[in-house]
XYZ file of C-alpha atoms in Angstrom:
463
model
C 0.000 0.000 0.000
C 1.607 3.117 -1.233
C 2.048 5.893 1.702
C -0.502 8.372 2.445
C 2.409 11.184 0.981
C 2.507 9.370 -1.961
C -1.763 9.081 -2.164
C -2.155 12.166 -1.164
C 0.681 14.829 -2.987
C 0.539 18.285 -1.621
C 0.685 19.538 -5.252
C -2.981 18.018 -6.455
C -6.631 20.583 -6.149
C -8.438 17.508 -5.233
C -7.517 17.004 -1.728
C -6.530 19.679 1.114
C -6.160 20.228 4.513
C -7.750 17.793 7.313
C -10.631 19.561 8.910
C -11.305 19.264 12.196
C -12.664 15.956 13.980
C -15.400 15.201 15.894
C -15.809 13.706 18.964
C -16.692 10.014 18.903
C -19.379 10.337 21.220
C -21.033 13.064 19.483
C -24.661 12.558 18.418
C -27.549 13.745 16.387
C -31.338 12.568 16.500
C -32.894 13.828 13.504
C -35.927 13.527 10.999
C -34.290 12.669 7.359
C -37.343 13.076 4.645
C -35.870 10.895 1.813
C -37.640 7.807 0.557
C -37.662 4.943 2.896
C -39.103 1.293 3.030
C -42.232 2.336 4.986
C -42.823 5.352 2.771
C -42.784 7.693 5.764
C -39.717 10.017 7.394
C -37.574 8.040 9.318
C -35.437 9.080 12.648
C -32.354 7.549 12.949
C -30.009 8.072 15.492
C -27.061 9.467 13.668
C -23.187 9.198 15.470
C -20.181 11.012 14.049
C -17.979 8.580 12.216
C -17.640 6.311 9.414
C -20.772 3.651 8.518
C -19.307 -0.015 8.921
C -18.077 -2.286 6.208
C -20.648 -4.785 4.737
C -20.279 -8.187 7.203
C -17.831 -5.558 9.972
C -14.633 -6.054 8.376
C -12.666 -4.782 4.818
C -11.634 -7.552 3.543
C -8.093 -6.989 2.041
C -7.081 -9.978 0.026
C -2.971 -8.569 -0.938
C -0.421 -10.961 0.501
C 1.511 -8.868 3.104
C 4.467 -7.737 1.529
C 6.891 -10.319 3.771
C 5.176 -13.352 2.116
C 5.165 -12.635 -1.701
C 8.266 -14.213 -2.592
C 6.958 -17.203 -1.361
C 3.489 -16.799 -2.971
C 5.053 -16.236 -6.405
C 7.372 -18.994 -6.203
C 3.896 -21.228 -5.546
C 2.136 -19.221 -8.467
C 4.534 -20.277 -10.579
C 3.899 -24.195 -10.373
C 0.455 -23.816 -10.451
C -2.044 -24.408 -13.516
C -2.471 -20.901 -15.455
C -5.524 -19.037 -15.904
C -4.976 -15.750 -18.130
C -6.996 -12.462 -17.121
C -8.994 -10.129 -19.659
C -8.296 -6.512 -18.642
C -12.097 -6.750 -17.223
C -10.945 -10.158 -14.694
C -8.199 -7.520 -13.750
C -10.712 -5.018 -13.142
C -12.880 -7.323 -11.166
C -9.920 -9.011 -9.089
C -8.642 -5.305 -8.518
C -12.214 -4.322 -7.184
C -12.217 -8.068 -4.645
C -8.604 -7.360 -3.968
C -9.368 -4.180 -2.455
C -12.682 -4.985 0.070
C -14.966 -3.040 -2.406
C -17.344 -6.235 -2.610
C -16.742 -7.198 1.146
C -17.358 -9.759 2.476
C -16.601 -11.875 -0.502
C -13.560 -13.240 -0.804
C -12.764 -13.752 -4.208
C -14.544 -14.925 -7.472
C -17.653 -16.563 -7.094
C -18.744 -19.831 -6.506
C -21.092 -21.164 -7.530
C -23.845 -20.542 -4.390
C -22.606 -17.289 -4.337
C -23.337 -16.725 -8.045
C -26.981 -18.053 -7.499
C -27.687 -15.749 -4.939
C -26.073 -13.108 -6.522
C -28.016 -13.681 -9.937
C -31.733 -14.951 -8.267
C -31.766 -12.601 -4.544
C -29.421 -9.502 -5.274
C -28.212 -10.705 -1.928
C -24.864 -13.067 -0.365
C -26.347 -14.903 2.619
C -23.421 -14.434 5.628
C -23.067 -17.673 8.398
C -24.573 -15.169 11.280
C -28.324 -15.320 8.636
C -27.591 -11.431 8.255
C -27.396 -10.648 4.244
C -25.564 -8.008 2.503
C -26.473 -6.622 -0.761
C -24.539 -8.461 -3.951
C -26.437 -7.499 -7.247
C -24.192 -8.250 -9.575
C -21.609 -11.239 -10.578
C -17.810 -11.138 -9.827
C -17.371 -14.376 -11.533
C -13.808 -15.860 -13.946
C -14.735 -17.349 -17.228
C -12.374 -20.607 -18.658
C -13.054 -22.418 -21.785
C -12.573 -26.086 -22.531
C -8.779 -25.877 -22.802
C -8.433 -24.364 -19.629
C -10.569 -26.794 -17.385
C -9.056 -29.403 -18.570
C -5.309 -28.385 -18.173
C -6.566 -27.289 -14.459
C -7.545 -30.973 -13.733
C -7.666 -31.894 -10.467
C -5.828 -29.483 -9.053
C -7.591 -27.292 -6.071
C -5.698 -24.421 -7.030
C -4.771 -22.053 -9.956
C -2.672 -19.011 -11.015
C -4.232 -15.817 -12.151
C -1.342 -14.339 -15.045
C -1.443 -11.240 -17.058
C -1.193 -11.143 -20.428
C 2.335 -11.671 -20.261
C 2.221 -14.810 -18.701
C 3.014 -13.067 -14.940
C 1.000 -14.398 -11.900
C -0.363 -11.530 -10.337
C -2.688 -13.829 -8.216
C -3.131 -17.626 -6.459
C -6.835 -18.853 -6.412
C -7.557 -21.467 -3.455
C -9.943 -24.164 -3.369
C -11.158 -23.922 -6.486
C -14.737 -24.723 -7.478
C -15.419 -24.896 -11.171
C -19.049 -25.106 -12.679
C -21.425 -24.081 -15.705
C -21.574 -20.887 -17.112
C -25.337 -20.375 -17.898
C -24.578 -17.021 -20.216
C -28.358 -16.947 -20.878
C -29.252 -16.960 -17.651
C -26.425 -14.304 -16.823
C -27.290 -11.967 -19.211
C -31.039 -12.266 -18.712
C -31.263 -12.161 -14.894
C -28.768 -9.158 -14.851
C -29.955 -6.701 -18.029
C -33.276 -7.770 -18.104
C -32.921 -8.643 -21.827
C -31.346 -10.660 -24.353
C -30.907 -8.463 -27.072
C -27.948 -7.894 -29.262
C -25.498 -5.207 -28.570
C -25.303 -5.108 -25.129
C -21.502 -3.185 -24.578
C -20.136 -5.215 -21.563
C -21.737 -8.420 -22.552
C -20.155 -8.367 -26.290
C -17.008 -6.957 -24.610
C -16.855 -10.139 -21.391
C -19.466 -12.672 -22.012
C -20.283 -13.672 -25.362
C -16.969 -14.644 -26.503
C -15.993 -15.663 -22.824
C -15.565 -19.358 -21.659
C -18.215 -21.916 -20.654
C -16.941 -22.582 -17.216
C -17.148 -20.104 -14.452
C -13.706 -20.860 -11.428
C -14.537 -19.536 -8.292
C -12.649 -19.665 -5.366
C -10.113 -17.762 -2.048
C -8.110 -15.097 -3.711
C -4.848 -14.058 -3.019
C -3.533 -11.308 -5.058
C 0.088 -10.726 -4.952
C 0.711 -7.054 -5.773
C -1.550 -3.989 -5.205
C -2.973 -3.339 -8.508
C -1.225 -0.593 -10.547
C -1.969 0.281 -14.098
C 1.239 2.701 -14.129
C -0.913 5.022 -16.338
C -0.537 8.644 -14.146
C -3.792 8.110 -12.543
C -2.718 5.430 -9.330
C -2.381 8.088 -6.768
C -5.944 8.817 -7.296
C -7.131 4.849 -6.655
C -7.832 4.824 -3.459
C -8.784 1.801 -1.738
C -11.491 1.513 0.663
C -8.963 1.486 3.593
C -7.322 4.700 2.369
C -10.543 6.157 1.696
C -11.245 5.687 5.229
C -8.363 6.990 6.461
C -8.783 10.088 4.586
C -12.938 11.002 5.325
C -11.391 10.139 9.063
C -8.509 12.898 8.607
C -10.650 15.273 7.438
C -13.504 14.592 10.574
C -15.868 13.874 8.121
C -18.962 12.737 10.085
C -21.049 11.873 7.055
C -20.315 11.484 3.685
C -22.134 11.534 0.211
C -21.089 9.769 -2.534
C -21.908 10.885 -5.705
C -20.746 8.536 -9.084
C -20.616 9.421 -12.204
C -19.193 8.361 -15.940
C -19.033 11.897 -17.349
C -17.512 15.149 -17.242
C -18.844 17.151 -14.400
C -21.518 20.065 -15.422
C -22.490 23.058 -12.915
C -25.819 21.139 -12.676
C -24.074 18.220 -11.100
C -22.194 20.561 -8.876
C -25.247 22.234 -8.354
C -26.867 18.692 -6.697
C -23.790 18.353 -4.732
C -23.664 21.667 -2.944
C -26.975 21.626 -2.006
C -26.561 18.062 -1.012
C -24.026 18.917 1.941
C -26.633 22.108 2.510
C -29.419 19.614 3.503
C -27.073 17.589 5.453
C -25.635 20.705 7.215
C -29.452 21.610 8.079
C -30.158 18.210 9.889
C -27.562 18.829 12.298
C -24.244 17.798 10.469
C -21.013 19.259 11.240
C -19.092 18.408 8.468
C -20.588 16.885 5.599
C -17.576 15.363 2.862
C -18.862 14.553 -0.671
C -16.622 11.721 -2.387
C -16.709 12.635 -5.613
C -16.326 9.013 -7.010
C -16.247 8.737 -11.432
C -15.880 5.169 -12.652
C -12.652 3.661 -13.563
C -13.020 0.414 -15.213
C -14.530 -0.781 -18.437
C -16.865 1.909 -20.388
C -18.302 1.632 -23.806
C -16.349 3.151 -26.867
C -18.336 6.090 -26.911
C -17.694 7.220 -23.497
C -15.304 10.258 -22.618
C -12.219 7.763 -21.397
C -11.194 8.045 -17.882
C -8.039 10.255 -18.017
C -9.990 13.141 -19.989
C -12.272 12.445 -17.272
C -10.054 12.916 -14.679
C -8.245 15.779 -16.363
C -11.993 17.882 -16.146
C -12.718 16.872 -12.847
C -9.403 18.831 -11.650
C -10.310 22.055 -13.733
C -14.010 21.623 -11.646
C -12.025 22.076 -8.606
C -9.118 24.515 -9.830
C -11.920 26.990 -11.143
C -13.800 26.576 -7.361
C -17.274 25.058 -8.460
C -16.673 22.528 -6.093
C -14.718 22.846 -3.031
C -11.591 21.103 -1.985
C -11.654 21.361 1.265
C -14.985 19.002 1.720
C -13.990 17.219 -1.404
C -12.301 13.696 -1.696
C -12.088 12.562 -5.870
C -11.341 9.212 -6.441
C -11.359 6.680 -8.580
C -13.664 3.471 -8.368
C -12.325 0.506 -9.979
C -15.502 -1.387 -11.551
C -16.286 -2.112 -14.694
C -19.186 -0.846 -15.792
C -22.265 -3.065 -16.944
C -24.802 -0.758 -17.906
C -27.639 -2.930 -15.994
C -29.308 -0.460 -14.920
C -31.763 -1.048 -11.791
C -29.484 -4.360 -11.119
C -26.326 -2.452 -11.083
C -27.231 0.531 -9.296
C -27.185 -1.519 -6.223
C -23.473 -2.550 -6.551
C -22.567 0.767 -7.174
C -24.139 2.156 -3.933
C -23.148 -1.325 -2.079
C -19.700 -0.762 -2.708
C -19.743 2.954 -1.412
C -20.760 1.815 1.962
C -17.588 -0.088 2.353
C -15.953 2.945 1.764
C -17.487 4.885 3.965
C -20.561 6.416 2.367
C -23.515 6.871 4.964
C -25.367 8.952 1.914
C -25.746 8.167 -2.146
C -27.161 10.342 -4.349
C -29.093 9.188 -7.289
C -30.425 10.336 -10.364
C -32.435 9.714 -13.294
C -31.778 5.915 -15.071
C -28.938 5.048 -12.786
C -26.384 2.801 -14.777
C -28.773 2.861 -17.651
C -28.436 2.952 -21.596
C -30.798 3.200 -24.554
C -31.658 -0.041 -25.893
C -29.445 -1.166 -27.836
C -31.680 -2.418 -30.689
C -35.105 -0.198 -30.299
C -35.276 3.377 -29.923
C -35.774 4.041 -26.498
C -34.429 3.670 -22.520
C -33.563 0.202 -21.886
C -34.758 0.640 -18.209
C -37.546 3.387 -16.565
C -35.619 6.356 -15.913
C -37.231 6.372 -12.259
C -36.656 2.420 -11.396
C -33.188 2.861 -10.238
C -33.986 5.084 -7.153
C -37.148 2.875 -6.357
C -35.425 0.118 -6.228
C -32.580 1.440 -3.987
C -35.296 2.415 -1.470
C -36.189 -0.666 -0.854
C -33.314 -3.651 -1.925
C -32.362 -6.014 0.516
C -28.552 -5.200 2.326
C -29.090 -1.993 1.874
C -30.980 -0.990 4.708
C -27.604 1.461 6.583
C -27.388 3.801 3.434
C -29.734 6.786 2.892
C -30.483 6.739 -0.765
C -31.144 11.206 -1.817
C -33.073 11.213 -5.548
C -31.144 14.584 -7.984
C -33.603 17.102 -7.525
C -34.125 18.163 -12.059
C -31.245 20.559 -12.797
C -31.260 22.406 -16.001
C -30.263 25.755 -17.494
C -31.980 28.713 -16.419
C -32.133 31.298 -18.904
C -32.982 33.764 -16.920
C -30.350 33.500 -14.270
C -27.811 32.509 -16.725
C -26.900 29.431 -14.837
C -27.767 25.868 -13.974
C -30.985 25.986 -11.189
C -33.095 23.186 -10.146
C -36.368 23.117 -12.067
C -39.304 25.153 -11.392
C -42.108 23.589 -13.809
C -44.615 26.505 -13.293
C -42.264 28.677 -15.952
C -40.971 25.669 -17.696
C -40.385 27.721 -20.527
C -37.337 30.209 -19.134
C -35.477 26.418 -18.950
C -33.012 24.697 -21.167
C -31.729 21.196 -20.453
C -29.201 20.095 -22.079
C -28.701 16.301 -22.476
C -25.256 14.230 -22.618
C -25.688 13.579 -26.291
C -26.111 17.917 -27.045
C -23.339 18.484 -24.886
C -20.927 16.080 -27.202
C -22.076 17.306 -30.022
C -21.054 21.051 -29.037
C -17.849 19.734 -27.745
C -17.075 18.012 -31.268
C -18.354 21.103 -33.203
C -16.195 23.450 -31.020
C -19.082 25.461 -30.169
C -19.617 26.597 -26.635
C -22.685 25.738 -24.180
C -24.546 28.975 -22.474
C -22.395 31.087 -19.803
C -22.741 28.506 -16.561
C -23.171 25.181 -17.764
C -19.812 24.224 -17.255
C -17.065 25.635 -16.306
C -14.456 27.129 -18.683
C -11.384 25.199 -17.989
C -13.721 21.794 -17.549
C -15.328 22.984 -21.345
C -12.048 23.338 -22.816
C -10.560 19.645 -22.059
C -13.847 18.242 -23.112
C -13.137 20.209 -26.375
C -9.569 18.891 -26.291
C -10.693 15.321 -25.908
C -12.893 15.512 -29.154
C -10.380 17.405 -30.900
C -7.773 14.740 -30.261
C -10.260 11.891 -31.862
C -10.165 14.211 -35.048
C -6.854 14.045 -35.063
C -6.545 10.311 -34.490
C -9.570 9.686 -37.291
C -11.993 8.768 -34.759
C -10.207 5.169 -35.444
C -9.251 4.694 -31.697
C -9.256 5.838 -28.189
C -6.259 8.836 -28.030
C -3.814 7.351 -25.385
C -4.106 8.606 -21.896
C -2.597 11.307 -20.621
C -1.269 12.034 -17.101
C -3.483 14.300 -14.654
C-alpha cells in the first residue's frame, strides 16, 4: 500500500487540509425526509464517524508484503488461468474490500444468490447486498489443463502471476441466464456483454483469492485509486462525520455541482457538522463512446481549480468497476460498494447505470426504477439513498438551477448527447453550464479523436 504522501501529494486541487474531527461520542437525532421502506420520514439516530463495512470487516485480500516471494514462487507451479483486462478489473475491485465480504470470485452458491436474490447470505443469517456477478470465465482448454488441481494461477497477459486462487470450485456458465437475470434482456449489442461474455468461456472458477501485488496500471492516474482502507483513512482525517457519494461516468456540469452543494446544505441543516462529498467517477470498463477516464479525470481537476466545487470538503477518487450498464441491477453494486468505503449517503439520479436499448429506440430501463429500487433492496438498509432534484439551465439566471415547472419555458436542459455534439463542433454551451477550464478539455478530448480519425481511443494522458 503506497504511503498516504505518496496518495495524497501536496501539489494536487483535489484534496486539502484535514478539517477538524469530531468527537466520537457526538450525536444527532434527527428527521431525514428521503424515501424509505415504509414510505414515511424516518429518525435515525445518527453518530459522528464512518458507517461499517458490509459483514464488519474490509476484507483486504494482498499478501503482506513479507510473504510474496513465497506466494510467487507457488504461483509459478500452479495451472495458469490468463486475465482479460475486465478479470483484472474485477480481481482489482475483490482485492481491495470493495465487494466485502466476498472473498474472491464466485462460486457457484454465491453466483446463485447473486443472480436470483441480489443478496450473499453471511453464516450469522444477516445478508448483505450483492447485485451483480464477480465471476472468472475458462473455456474447454483451460478446465481441462486445471484438472484436479484445487488451485490455480491468475497471469497477465504476459504470462506473470499476479494472483493464487484457493480451493477452487469450477461449474457451468449459464450465459443466458447471466445476461437475462442481470440486463433484463437478451438483445444484441449489449456493450459489456459483447465486450466479457459472449466470446468468454463456458466454465465459471470460483474460489479464495490471493492477489500478490496492489494493482497498478502505471498510467498517471494510481495516486488517485484509493482503496477503501485509504478512503477511510482520509474522510477520518478530514472529521468527516457523514459522507455523500456521488458517481458518475461523465464530465462534471455546474448542474451536477449544483446537486452536490446543495446536497451537503441539507445535510448541514439536519444537524451535520461536516458533511464530505466523495466525488467518485468510474474507472473500469466503459463503452467506446464514453469520454475515457483520463480526460475524465483531467476535467474533474479544472471543476475544482476553477472553485465550483470545493476542496476542502472534497475527496475525488477513482472506483475501480467495470461498468455493466444494468441499470436497476447495477445501481445496487454501485451504492453497495460505497458503503464499504465509507458512504452513509448516495445520491441518485435519473436511469442510474442505464443505456438506450441497444436495438429499439428508447431507454432500456424506466428512468425512475433505479432510485425505487434502492429504497427498498435487501442489504441496503444502513445507506440513505437522496433522488437529484431536475437541474437544467436557467435562462434567466444565466446558470444551472433546479427546475421550477410553473415557468418551464425560461429552462433549457441540455442532455449528454447535445453536450458532445457542441464539444465536437467546437461550439460553446450557455455562460454557466460548465465551467471554462472543464469545457475546454472536453473540447480537447474531441479534438484529439479528429486528429486520431476517430479510429481509436487517443492514449491517456497524465493528470
Amino acid at each position: 500500500m503506497a504511503s498516504m504522501s505518496t496518495v495524497f501529494p501536496k501539489s494536487t486541487s483535489f484534496l486539502s487540509q484535514p478539517l477538524t474531527k469530531p468527537h466520537k461520542s457526538d450525536s444527532i437525532t434527527t428527521s431525514i425526509s428521503f424515501p424509505s421502506r415504509n414510505r414515511s420520514l424516518r429518525t435515525l439516530r445518527v453518530r459522528a464517524g464512518l458507517i461499517e463495512p458490509d459483514g464488519g470487516k474490509l476484507v483486504d485480500l494482498v499478501v503482506s508484503e513479507p510473504r510474496r516471494r513465497e506466494k510467487k514462487h507457488e504461483a509459478a507451479d500452479l495451472p495458469k488461468v490468463r486475465l482479460t483486462v475486465i478479470d483484472l478489473q474485477w480481481m482489482h475491485v475483490l482485492s481491495e474490500g470493495w465487494a466485502s465480504p466476498l472473498r474472491g470470485f464466485m462460486r457457484e452458491s454465491e453466483f446463485l444468490q447473486t443472480l436470483h436474490f441480489n443478496l450473499l447470505n453471511l453464516d450469522d443469517g444477516s445478508v448483505v447486498n450483492m447485485s451483480v456477478p464477480i465471476v472468472l470465465a475458462i473455456d474447454d482448454q483451460q478446465k481441462a489443463l486445471i484438472g484436479e488441481s484445487k488451485r490455480v494461477s491468475l497471469v497477465d497477459s504476459d504470462d506473470n502471476p499476479i494472483a493464487i486462487l484457493n480451493d477452487i470450485e469450477i461449474y457451468k456458465h449459464p450465459k443466458e441466464e447471466r445476461i437475462a437475470r442481470t440486463w433484463g434482456t437478451t438483445a444484441p449489442g449489449l456493450p459489456y456483454v459483447e465486450e466479457a461474455i459472449t466470446n468468454a468461456g463456458d466454465w465459471l472458477i470460483g474460489g479464495d483469492l490471493e492477489v500478490l501485488e496492489p494493482v497498478k496500471y502505471n498510467d498517471g492516474l494510481d495516486r488517485f485509486r484509493l482503496s477503501p482502507f485509504e478512503l477511510h483513512k482520509e474522510l477520518e482525517k478530514r472529521g468527516a462525520d457523514a459522507v455523500f457519494a456521488f458517481q458518475l461516468r461523465n464530465p462534471v456540469h455546474n448542474g451536477h455541482a449544483l446537486l452536490m452543494t446543495d446536497t451537503r446544505r441539507r445535510l448541514l441543516e439536519m444537524g451535520y457538522k461536516n458533511p464530505i462529498l466523495l466525488l467518485h467517477p468510474l474507472g473500469g470498463f466503459t463503452k467506446a463512446d464514453d469520454v475515457p477516464l483520463s480526460w475524465r479525470m483531467k476535467q474533474h481537476e479544472k471543476v475544482l481549480e476553477d472553485g465550483v466545487l470545493d476542496p476542502e470538503t472534497t475527496v475525488v477518487s477513482i472506483f475501480p468497476s467495470p461498468m455493466l450498464y444494468a441499470g436497476p441491477t447495477e445501481v445496487q453494486w454501485h451504492a453497495k460498494a460505497r458503503i464499504n468505503a465509507g458512504a452513509n449517503f448516495y445520491i441518485v439520479g435519473r436511469d442510474p447505470a442505464g443505456m438506450g436499448h441497444p436495438v429499439e429506440k428508447r431507454d432500456l430501463y424506466d428512468a425512475d426504477h433505479g432510485k425505487k429500487v434502492l429504497s427498498m433492496a435487501p442489504g441496503l438498509e444502513r445507506l440513505n439513498i437522496l433522488p437529484f432534484r431536475v437541474a437544467a439551465y436557467d435562462k434567466t439566471q444565466g446558470k444551472m438551477a433546479f427546475f421550477d415547472p410553473s415557468r418551464a419555458q425560461d429552462f433549457l436542459f441540455i442532455s449528454g448527447t447535445k453536450m458532445r455534439a457542441l464539444a465536437k463542433n467546437r461550439e460553446n454551451p450557455p455562460d454557466g453550464f460548465m465551467c471554462p477550464g472543464g469545457w475546454k478539455v472536453l473540447v480537447d478530448y474531441y479534438d484529439s479523436l479528429t486528429v486520431t480519425g476517430n479510429t481509436k481511443l487517443p492514449e491517456k494522458i497524465p493528470v
